[in-house]
Amino acid sequence: MKIIVDKKNRKYIIHDEEFHCEKGVIPKEDIVNAKVGDVLETHLGKKYTVIEPNINDYIELMKRNCSILLPQDLGLIVGFTGIGNGSYVVESGTGAGSSLLFFANIVGDKGCVSTYEIREDFYKIIQENVAGTSFNNINLHNQDVTEGFDEEDESVDMVFLDLPEPDKVISDAKRILKTGGFIVAYTPYVEQFQSVHKMLSINNFKNIKIREGNVRELEIKKNHTRPSSRLAGHTGYLTFARKL
């Protein structure tokens, strides 16, 4: 897979075929022979630079029919749980697969990410999105996680939940977590994390913390620097807890 980007940072996935956009056509031959750093030009003179995509580029451009977790939330999860190369992660409520692919990139070939999605239409999109990558450390499950995880007892480093009612699976999540492992629940509403907090306490999870990640960019212009008026405000609440 290759990505081209214009001067306004608009990105497009290109394949080994003729590329069409509102600014013209790039011939198939130019695309097939293109290397990272090359500049491709449409027949109307619009120029695009070929870049090697990273995971964020792919997630931004991949197919989806639902909202996805944003980098500030995914970064908080990795930062506060410490998952890394070789970690075993289980998640549920896959959606389009943004967190799935992000975690797969973090845990590497020595790690593994298993994901559960109940909706068949979402599952088909996830399959397509995973097929567009080179990851071989992903296990997909099209099933209802409230009926139980397939993982063995005390085998998982982190469980991530992005569900309408994550409190319903906390007990079984504790079963599959290693001692010292983390559970993280993403919830848009206060009432949800209140239920999660209560169930975590009932199941004797420790170090329960609720966090949210807000990002504020700055606009830099000649003699005028200020916070951007396009503030990315509240996305959701992240509840962290540890099995100890």
PDB file of C-alpha atoms in Angstrom:
ATOM      1  CA  MET A   1       0.000   0.000   0.000  1.00  0.00           C
ATOM      2  CA  LYS A   2       1.153   3.523  -0.811  1.00  0.00           C
ATOM      3  CA  ILE A   3      -0.146   6.907   0.245  1.00  0.00           C
ATOM      4  CA  ILE A   4       0.097  10.213  -1.594  1.00  0.00           C
ATOM      5  CA  VAL A   5      -0.275  13.589   0.078  1.00  0.00           C
ATOM      6  CA  ASP A   6      -0.764  17.085  -1.363  1.00  0.00           C
ATOM      7  CA  LYS A   7       0.442  20.454  -0.060  1.00  0.00           C
ATOM      8  CA  LYS A   8      -2.627  20.802   2.150  1.00  0.00           C
ATOM      9  CA  ASN A   9      -1.868  17.437   3.826  1.00  0.00           C
ATOM     10  CA  ARG A  10      -4.815  15.691   2.163  1.00  0.00           C
ATOM     11  CA  LYS A  11      -3.957  11.998   1.933  1.00  0.00           C
ATOM     12  CA  TYR A  12      -5.111   9.243  -0.402  1.00  0.00           C
ATOM     13  CA  ILE A  13      -4.451   5.510  -0.546  1.00  0.00           C
ATOM     14  CA  ILE A  14      -3.267   4.435  -3.981  1.00  0.00           C
ATOM     15  CA  HIS A  15      -3.061   0.958  -5.452  1.00  0.00           C
ATOM     16  CA  ASP A  16      -1.332  -0.362  -8.559  1.00  0.00           C
ATOM     17  CA  GLU A  17      -3.955   1.103 -10.841  1.00  0.00           C
ATOM     18  CA  GLU A  18      -4.851   4.436 -12.402  1.00  0.00           C
ATOM     19  CA  PHE A  19      -5.738   7.056  -9.766  1.00  0.00           C
ATOM     20  CA  HIS A  20      -8.647   9.462 -10.260  1.00  0.00           C
ATOM     21  CA  CYS A  21      -9.463  12.525  -8.148  1.00  0.00           C
ATOM     22  CA  GLU A  22     -10.999  15.963  -8.600  1.00  0.00           C
ATOM     23  CA  LYS A  23      -7.558  17.306  -9.586  1.00  0.00           C
ATOM     24  CA  GLY A  24      -6.978  14.875 -12.430  1.00  0.00           C
ATOM     25  CA  VAL A  25      -5.595  11.453 -13.215  1.00  0.00           C
ATOM     26  CA  ILE A  26      -2.284   9.784 -12.362  1.00  0.00           C
ATOM     27  CA  PRO A  27      -1.365   7.000 -14.844  1.00  0.00           C
ATOM     28  CA  LYS A  28      -1.046   3.423 -13.599  1.00  0.00           C
ATOM     29  CA  GLU A  29       2.555   3.183 -14.782  1.00  0.00           C
ATOM     30  CA  ASP A  30       3.597   6.161 -12.644  1.00  0.00           C
ATOM     31  CA  ILE A  31       1.963   4.624  -9.562  1.00  0.00           C
ATOM     32  CA  VAL A  32       3.455   1.147 -10.076  1.00  0.00           C
ATOM     33  CA  ASN A  33       6.961   2.587 -10.414  1.00  0.00           C
ATOM     34  CA  ALA A  34       6.602   5.173  -7.638  1.00  0.00           C
ATOM     35  CA  LYS A  35       8.914   5.071  -4.620  1.00  0.00           C
ATOM     36  CA  VAL A  36       8.713   6.860  -1.290  1.00  0.00           C
ATOM     37  CA  GLY A  37       9.680  10.482  -1.823  1.00  0.00           C
ATOM     38  CA  ASP A  38       8.670  10.620  -5.474  1.00  0.00           C
ATOM     39  CA  VAL A  39       6.351  13.372  -6.663  1.00  0.00           C
ATOM     40  CA  LEU A  40       3.489  12.244  -8.899  1.00  0.00           C
ATOM     41  CA  GLU A  41       1.618  14.679 -11.115  1.00  0.00           C
ATOM     42  CA  THR A  42      -1.896  14.461 -12.521  1.00  0.00           C
ATOM     43  CA  HIS A  43      -2.678  15.370 -16.116  1.00  0.00           C
ATOM     44  CA  LEU A  44      -3.956  18.703 -14.757  1.00  0.00           C
ATOM     45  CA  GLY A  45      -0.656  19.470 -13.052  1.00  0.00           C
ATOM     46  CA  LYS A  46      -1.614  18.710  -9.445  1.00  0.00           C
ATOM     47  CA  LYS A  47       1.353  17.297  -7.507  1.00  0.00           C
ATOM     48  CA  TYR A  48       1.333  14.615  -4.804  1.00  0.00           C
ATOM     49  CA  THR A  49       4.235  13.272  -2.755  1.00  0.00           C
ATOM     50  CA  VAL A  50       4.485   9.515  -2.135  1.00  0.00           C
ATOM     51  CA  ILE A  51       4.964   8.639   1.546  1.00  0.00           C
ATOM     52  CA  GLU A  52       5.307   5.408   3.476  1.00  0.00           C
ATOM     53  CA  PRO A  53       2.162   5.151   5.605  1.00  0.00           C
ATOM     54  CA  ASN A  54       2.322   4.652   9.349  1.00  0.00           C
ATOM     55  CA  ILE A  55      -0.463   3.168  11.431  1.00  0.00           C
ATOM     56  CA  ASN A  56      -2.139   6.530  12.036  1.00  0.00           C
ATOM     57  CA  ASP A  57      -2.282   7.252   8.302  1.00  0.00           C
ATOM     58  CA  TYR A  58      -3.894   3.895   7.647  1.00  0.00           C
ATOM     59  CA  ILE A  59      -6.457   4.243  10.439  1.00  0.00           C
ATOM     60  CA  GLU A  60      -7.402   7.708   9.192  1.00  0.00           C
ATOM     61  CA  LEU A  61      -8.035   6.475   5.635  1.00  0.00           C
ATOM     62  CA  MET A  62      -9.400   2.969   6.209  1.00  0.00           C
ATOM     63  CA  LYS A  63     -13.017   2.004   5.631  1.00  0.00           C
ATOM     64  CA  ARG A  64     -15.455   2.608   8.482  1.00  0.00           C
ATOM     65  CA  ASN A  65     -19.140   3.218   9.157  1.00  0.00           C
ATOM     66  CA  CYS A  66     -18.847   4.261  12.799  1.00  0.00           C
ATOM     67  CA  SER A  67     -16.841   6.636  14.949  1.00  0.00           C
ATOM     68  CA  ILE A  68     -13.357   5.560  16.012  1.00  0.00           C
ATOM     69  CA  LEU A  69     -11.129   6.144  19.017  1.00  0.00           C
ATOM     70  CA  LEU A  70      -8.822   9.121  18.551  1.00  0.00           C
ATOM     71  CA  PRO A  71      -5.022   9.115  19.065  1.00  0.00           C
ATOM     72  CA  GLN A  72      -5.226  11.011  22.359  1.00  0.00           C
ATOM     73  CA  ASP A  73      -7.353   8.254  23.901  1.00  0.00           C
ATOM     74  CA  LEU A  74      -5.300   5.413  22.443  1.00  0.00           C
ATOM     75  CA  GLY A  75      -2.104   7.086  23.613  1.00  0.00           C
ATOM     76  CA  LEU A  76      -3.428   7.375  27.170  1.00  0.00           C
ATOM     77  CA  ILE A  77      -4.266   3.661  27.202  1.00  0.00           C
ATOM     78  CA  VAL A  78      -0.764   2.665  26.148  1.00  0.00           C
ATOM     79  CA  GLY A  79       0.884   5.249  28.388  1.00  0.00           C
ATOM     80  CA  PHE A  80      -0.927   4.288  31.591  1.00  0.00           C
ATOM     81  CA  THR A  81      -0.946   0.491  31.107  1.00  0.00           C
ATOM     82  CA  GLY A  82       2.588   0.085  29.766  1.00  0.00           C
ATOM     83  CA  ILE A  83       1.678  -2.494  27.118  1.00  0.00           C
ATOM     84  CA  GLY A  84       4.417  -3.008  24.562  1.00  0.00           C
ATOM     85  CA  ASN A  85       6.296  -5.520  22.480  1.00  0.00           C
ATOM     86  CA  GLY A  86       5.115  -9.025  23.383  1.00  0.00           C
ATOM     87  CA  SER A  87       1.984  -8.005  25.309  1.00  0.00           C
ATOM     88  CA  TYR A  88      -1.256  -9.994  24.990  1.00  0.00           C
ATOM     89  CA  VAL A  89      -4.245  -7.682  24.613  1.00  0.00           C
ATOM     90  CA  VAL A  90      -7.942  -8.551  24.430  1.00  0.00           C
ATOM     91  CA  GLU A  91     -10.508  -5.984  23.370  1.00  0.00           C
ATOM     92  CA  SER A  92     -14.226  -5.899  22.694  1.00  0.00           C
ATOM     93  CA  GLY A  93     -16.435  -3.561  20.708  1.00  0.00           C
ATOM     94  CA  THR A  94     -14.078  -3.459  17.747  1.00  0.00           C
ATOM     95  CA  GLY A  95     -16.099  -1.125  15.532  1.00  0.00           C
ATOM     96  CA  ALA A  96     -13.986  -0.354  12.469  1.00  0.00           C
ATOM     97  CA  GLY A  97     -10.816  -1.605  14.163  1.00  0.00           C
ATOM     98  CA  SER A  98      -8.894   1.563  15.055  1.00  0.00           C
ATOM     99  CA  SER A  99      -7.913   0.409  18.550  1.00  0.00           C
ATOM    100  CA  LEU A 100      -7.330  -3.126  17.259  1.00  0.00           C
ATOM    101  CA  LEU A 101      -4.793  -1.984  14.660  1.00  0.00           C
ATOM    102  CA  PHE A 102      -3.190   0.515  17.030  1.00  0.00           C
ATOM    103  CA  PHE A 103      -2.641  -2.172  19.672  1.00  0.00           C
ATOM    104  CA  ALA A 104      -1.418  -4.683  17.068  1.00  0.00           C
ATOM    105  CA  ASN A 105       1.231  -2.179  16.019  1.00  0.00           C
ATOM    106  CA  ILE A 106       2.268  -1.629  19.649  1.00  0.00           C
ATOM    107  CA  VAL A 107       2.556  -5.285  20.739  1.00  0.00           C
ATOM    108  CA  GLY A 108       4.460  -6.356  17.609  1.00  0.00           C
ATOM    109  CA  ASP A 109       5.045  -9.817  16.185  1.00  0.00           C
ATOM    110  CA  LYS A 110       5.827 -11.250  19.621  1.00  0.00           C
ATOM    111  CA  GLY A 111       2.489 -10.060  20.990  1.00  0.00           C
ATOM    112  CA  CYS A 112      -1.124 -10.737  20.153  1.00  0.00           C
ATOM    113  CA  VAL A 113      -4.439  -8.865  20.024  1.00  0.00           C
ATOM    114  CA  SER A 114      -7.749 -10.721  20.190  1.00  0.00           C
ATOM    115  CA  THR A 115     -10.884  -8.750  19.445  1.00  0.00           C
ATOM    116  CA  TYR A 116     -14.615  -9.416  19.815  1.00  0.00           C
ATOM    117  CA  GLU A 117     -17.317  -7.745  17.715  1.00  0.00           C
ATOM    118  CA  ILE A 118     -20.960  -8.828  17.888  1.00  0.00           C
ATOM    119  CA  ARG A 119     -22.203  -7.044  14.752  1.00  0.00           C
ATOM    120  CA  GLU A 120     -21.643  -8.965  11.536  1.00  0.00           C
ATOM    121  CA  ASP A 121     -21.593  -5.827   9.346  1.00  0.00           C
ATOM    122  CA  PHE A 122     -18.832  -4.313  11.478  1.00  0.00           C
ATOM    123  CA  TYR A 123     -16.984  -7.637  11.500  1.00  0.00           C
ATOM    124  CA  LYS A 124     -16.849  -7.685   7.690  1.00  0.00           C
ATOM    125  CA  ILE A 125     -15.364  -4.188   7.630  1.00  0.00           C
ATOM    126  CA  ILE A 126     -12.797  -5.200  10.258  1.00  0.00           C
ATOM    127  CA  GLN A 127     -11.766  -8.152   8.092  1.00  0.00           C
ATOM    128  CA  GLU A 128     -11.242  -5.827   5.129  1.00  0.00           C
ATOM    129  CA  ASN A 129      -9.243  -3.345   7.184  1.00  0.00           C
ATOM    130  CA  VAL A 130      -7.022  -6.030   8.704  1.00  0.00           C
ATOM    131  CA  ALA A 131      -6.464  -7.534   5.244  1.00  0.00           C
ATOM    132  CA  GLY A 132      -5.072  -4.183   4.122  1.00  0.00           C
ATOM    133  CA  THR A 133      -2.214  -4.480   6.629  1.00  0.00           C
ATOM    134  CA  SER A 134       0.698  -6.859   7.157  1.00  0.00           C
ATOM    135  CA  PHE A 135      -0.247  -7.746  10.754  1.00  0.00           C
ATOM    136  CA  ASN A 136      -0.207 -11.452  11.613  1.00  0.00           C
ATOM    137  CA  ASN A 137      -0.783 -11.025  15.349  1.00  0.00           C
ATOM    138  CA  ILE A 138      -4.574 -10.503  15.296  1.00  0.00           C
ATOM    139  CA  ASN A 139      -7.391 -12.895  16.239  1.00  0.00           C
ATOM    140  CA  LEU A 140     -10.924 -11.899  15.197  1.00  0.00           C
ATOM    141  CA  HIS A 141     -14.099 -13.105  16.915  1.00  0.00           C
ATOM    142  CA  ASN A 142     -17.601 -12.366  15.607  1.00  0.00           C
ATOM    143  CA  GLN A 143     -19.430 -13.157  18.849  1.00  0.00           C
ATOM    144  CA  ASP A 144     -21.125 -11.701  21.904  1.00  0.00           C
ATOM    145  CA  VAL A 145     -18.485 -11.145  24.556  1.00  0.00           C
ATOM    146  CA  THR A 146     -21.119 -11.062  27.320  1.00  0.00           C
ATOM    147  CA  GLU A 147     -21.250 -14.831  26.845  1.00  0.00           C
ATOM    148  CA  GLY A 148     -17.619 -15.044  27.910  1.00  0.00           C
ATOM    149  CA  PHE A 149     -14.082 -14.629  26.626  1.00  0.00           C
ATOM    150  CA  ASP A 150     -12.379 -17.572  24.899  1.00  0.00           C
ATOM    151  CA  GLU A 151      -9.005 -16.853  26.509  1.00  0.00           C
ATOM    152  CA  GLU A 152      -7.478 -19.017  29.215  1.00  0.00           C
ATOM    153  CA  ASP A 153      -7.354 -17.974  32.860  1.00  0.00           C
ATOM    154  CA  GLU A 154      -4.646 -15.450  33.791  1.00  0.00           C
ATOM    155  CA  SER A 155      -3.219 -15.226  30.271  1.00  0.00           C
ATOM    156  CA  VAL A 156      -3.804 -11.589  29.262  1.00  0.00           C
ATOM    157  CA  ASP A 157      -1.883  -8.374  29.986  1.00  0.00           C
ATOM    158  CA  MET A 158      -4.694  -5.924  29.226  1.00  0.00           C
ATOM    159  CA  VAL A 159      -8.416  -6.015  28.511  1.00  0.00           C
ATOM    160  CA  PHE A 160      -9.905  -3.023  26.713  1.00  0.00           C
ATOM    161  CA  LEU A 161     -13.681  -2.536  26.576  1.00  0.00           C
ATOM    162  CA  ASP A 162     -15.549  -0.195  24.244  1.00  0.00           C
ATOM    163  CA  LEU A 163     -19.100  -1.405  24.896  1.00  0.00           C
ATOM    164  CA  PRO A 164     -22.464   0.144  25.809  1.00  0.00           C
ATOM    165  CA  GLU A 165     -22.466  -1.874  29.057  1.00  0.00           C
ATOM    166  CA  PRO A 166     -18.866  -2.822  29.861  1.00  0.00           C
ATOM    167  CA  ASP A 167     -19.767  -3.610  33.472  1.00  0.00           C
ATOM    168  CA  LYS A 168     -21.389  -6.867  32.263  1.00  0.00           C
ATOM    169  CA  VAL A 169     -18.048  -8.437  31.281  1.00  0.00           C
ATOM    170  CA  ILE A 170     -15.792  -7.212  34.080  1.00  0.00           C
ATOM    171  CA  SER A 171     -16.025 -10.433  36.107  1.00  0.00           C
ATOM    172  CA  ASP A 172     -14.888 -12.595  33.186  1.00  0.00           C
ATOM    173  CA  ALA A 173     -12.248 -10.032  32.251  1.00  0.00           C
ATOM    174  CA  LYS A 174     -10.755 -10.496  35.703  1.00  0.00           C
ATOM    175  CA  ARG A 175     -10.593 -14.258  35.086  1.00  0.00           C
ATOM    176  CA  ILE A 176      -8.419 -13.924  31.979  1.00  0.00           C
ATOM    177  CA  LEU A 177      -6.164 -11.147  33.300  1.00  0.00           C
ATOM    178  CA  LYS A 178      -2.772 -11.918  34.747  1.00  0.00           C
ATOM    179  CA  THR A 179      -2.028 -10.637  38.222  1.00  0.00           C
ATOM    180  CA  GLY A 180      -0.810  -7.117  37.573  1.00  0.00           C
ATOM    181  CA  GLY A 181      -2.785  -6.860  34.350  1.00  0.00           C
ATOM    182  CA  PHE A 182      -4.946  -3.860  33.473  1.00  0.00           C
ATOM    183  CA  ILE A 183      -8.557  -3.406  32.454  1.00  0.00           C
ATOM    184  CA  VAL A 184      -9.562  -0.225  30.608  1.00  0.00           C
ATOM    185  CA  ALA A 185     -13.113   0.806  29.714  1.00  0.00           C
ATOM    186  CA  TYR A 186     -13.987   3.600  27.281  1.00  0.00           C
ATOM    187  CA  THR A 187     -17.352   5.214  28.041  1.00  0.00           C
ATOM    188  CA  PRO A 188     -18.867   8.411  26.592  1.00  0.00           C
ATOM    189  CA  TYR A 189     -21.190   9.052  29.557  1.00  0.00           C
ATOM    190  CA  VAL A 190     -20.818   9.550  33.295  1.00  0.00           C
ATOM    191  CA  GLU A 191     -23.552   7.027  34.111  1.00  0.00           C
ATOM    192  CA  GLN A 192     -21.582   4.317  32.290  1.00  0.00           C
ATOM    193  CA  PHE A 193     -18.330   4.831  34.140  1.00  0.00           C
ATOM    194  CA  GLN A 194     -20.239   4.950  37.423  1.00  0.00           C
ATOM    195  CA  SER A 195     -21.519   1.415  36.714  1.00  0.00           C
ATOM    196  CA  VAL A 196     -18.033   0.329  35.659  1.00  0.00           C
ATOM    197  CA  HIS A 197     -16.468   1.768  38.806  1.00  0.00           C
ATOM    198  CA  LYS A 198     -18.999  -0.039  40.998  1.00  0.00           C
ATOM    199  CA  MET A 199     -18.397  -3.396  39.300  1.00  0.00           C
ATOM    200  CA  LEU A 200     -14.618  -2.986  39.418  1.00  0.00           C
ATOM    201  CA  SER A 201     -14.866  -2.406  43.155  1.00  0.00           C
ATOM    202  CA  ILE A 202     -17.109  -5.458  43.626  1.00  0.00           C
ATOM    203  CA  ASN A 203     -14.513  -7.564  41.788  1.00  0.00           C
ATOM    204  CA  ASN A 204     -11.695  -6.204  43.966  1.00  0.00           C
ATOM    205  CA  PHE A 205      -9.796  -4.388  41.226  1.00  0.00           C
ATOM    206  CA  LYS A 206      -7.274  -1.875  42.576  1.00  0.00           C
ATOM    207  CA  ASN A 207      -5.932   1.540  41.533  1.00  0.00           C
ATOM    208  CA  ILE A 208      -9.181   2.566  39.864  1.00  0.00           C
ATOM    209  CA  LYS A 209      -8.692   5.828  37.972  1.00  0.00           C
ATOM    210  CA  ILE A 210     -10.954   7.729  35.575  1.00  0.00           C
ATOM    211  CA  ARG A 211      -9.269   9.958  33.014  1.00  0.00           C
ATOM    212  CA  GLU A 212     -10.060  11.878  29.859  1.00  0.00           C
ATOM    213  CA  GLY A 213      -7.709  13.178  27.188  1.00  0.00           C
ATOM    214  CA  ASN A 214      -8.212  16.579  25.625  1.00  0.00           C
ATOM    215  CA  VAL A 215      -5.859  17.988  22.983  1.00  0.00           C
ATOM    216  CA  ARG A 216      -5.414  21.700  22.282  1.00  0.00           C
ATOM    217  CA  GLU A 217      -3.478  22.725  19.200  1.00  0.00           C
ATOM    218  CA  LEU A 218      -1.907  26.153  18.710  1.00  0.00           C
ATOM    219  CA  GLU A 219      -2.230  28.285  15.595  1.00  0.00           C
ATOM    220  CA  ILE A 220       1.063  29.913  14.618  1.00  0.00           C
ATOM    221  CA  LYS A 221       0.823  32.894  12.293  1.00  0.00           C
ATOM    222  CA  LYS A 222       2.973  35.970  11.788  1.00  0.00           C
ATOM    223  CA  ASN A 223       2.912  37.873  15.086  1.00  0.00           C
ATOM    224  CA  HIS A 224      -0.231  35.987  16.123  1.00  0.00           C
ATOM    225  CA  THR A 225      -0.019  32.748  18.126  1.00  0.00           C
ATOM    226  CA  ARG A 226      -3.082  31.458  19.925  1.00  0.00           C
ATOM    227  CA  PRO A 227      -4.989  28.251  20.746  1.00  0.00           C
ATOM    228  CA  SER A 228      -6.893  26.903  17.780  1.00  0.00           C
ATOM    229  CA  SER A 229     -10.583  27.699  17.728  1.00  0.00           C
ATOM    230  CA  ARG A 230     -11.161  24.121  16.575  1.00  0.00           C
ATOM    231  CA  LEU A 231     -10.673  22.560  19.992  1.00  0.00           C
ATOM    232  CA  ALA A 232     -11.050  18.785  20.117  1.00  0.00           C
ATOM    233  CA  GLY A 233     -13.077  18.655  23.316  1.00  0.00           C
ATOM    234  CA  HIS A 234     -14.488  15.709  25.229  1.00  0.00           C
ATOM    235  CA  THR A 235     -14.299  12.338  23.487  1.00  0.00           C
ATOM    236  CA  GLY A 236     -14.993   9.897  26.304  1.00  0.00           C
ATOM    237  CA  TYR A 237     -13.959   8.718  29.746  1.00  0.00           C
ATOM    238  CA  LEU A 238     -11.291   6.084  30.265  1.00  0.00           C
ATOM    239  CA  THR A 239     -11.553   4.001  33.417  1.00  0.00           C
ATOM    240  CA  PHE A 240      -8.349   2.185  34.394  1.00  0.00           C
ATOM    241  CA  ALA A 241      -7.979  -0.530  37.014  1.00  0.00           C
ATOM    242  CA  ARG A 242      -5.474  -3.242  37.884  1.00  0.00           C
ATOM    243  CA  LYS A 243      -5.815  -6.821  39.029  1.00  0.00           C
ATOM    244  CA  LEU A 244      -3.718  -7.109  42.191  1.00  0.00           C
TER     245      LEU A 244
END
